[in-house]
């Protein structure tokens, strides 16, 4: 497909994934001006959730893109917060979850069954719980029980709503005085994304468009994504999976120097792989050296592309690199003759889980029982 042909793009991108991603700066601005009321205490049935307690750890519960936003928060605050941040992608909470565990449950639709299950465990353990979503069963439960709910705009593909899932977490942590959200950083992100989207949007021809150029190099190949921040590599991998409907591999440096790198030894020269390296000004000096040595190992056998991310606050770097990756994944979808909006396999899984196990219905019953006990 000709990814410079705007008519063909709109014919395949039927729900306007490009348009959704284009709005990221506006979405960030919207969330930045939004606030959330957090009470000092609420009761859900016979359970008491206290929000003024000292927080010893933070659990971010979610699946897919919702959980990915937690990965970014954990990465960003790794060397500045005293409280550990754990991203929970499961039906249950860890045993340590207690009254001193802040639980932030995220589901864009408000109907993600694993997240709903996590909320029930949080209530049982009397964890101060705050939810983020656009509506659904989660919102109904929160409104009915006065659980703090950060409402975000509906109408987006969950994976295209990354700012709507990331920035509410920052607002919540700020509201609880766990950390402060620097407005200068937020404004820098907004300006960087506005500048970048002019360079990589569909109207910009391939000859001047880095995202299109990279997508063309990746076409009909299996991307192996390297990054010093796993959240960026994994997000890009997931976008390639869902948007472009193809497999990808995500690896973090320095960890992959202790396993993954050996896998290249048996590769023949004609192979389907291409290595995409995200490079950051903030990466550790030893990680930079490991990148150079790793490149020497694989270059004889695979093509390798480096994406140099501009300097700035770490959060600025993380969000900017993610924006570039999202655009690349949509162009790759078009090159694969795939509608970037559809996720038939995921929809089938959800339908079959409800048909065969009535999983969501039973989980909502459990939540209702908690609120009435």
Coordinates of C-alpha atoms in Angstrom, one line a residue, residues 18 23 58 64 76 114 164 177 193 222 242 250 254 262 278 280 291 329 348:
X18 CA -4.3 8.4 13.2
X23 CA -5.1 14.3 19.7
X58 CA 1.5 1.2 45.4
X64 CA -3.0 -4.3 28.2
X76 CA 9.7 7.3 35.9
X114 CA -9.1 -9.0 35.7
X164 CA -5.8 9.2 29.3
X177 CA 1.0 14.3 48.2
X193 CA 4.3 16.0 20.7
X222 CA 10.1 -9.4 12.7
X242 CA -2.5 -5.0 17.9
X250 CA 10.8 -6.6 23.2
X254 CA 21.3 -4.5 30.2
X262 CA 23.2 -15.4 22.5
X278 CA 15.6 3.2 21.3
X280 CA 18.0 7.9 25.4
X291 CA 24.5 -1.0 23.2
X329 CA 2.9 0.8 14.2
X348 CA -13.3 -13.4 20.5

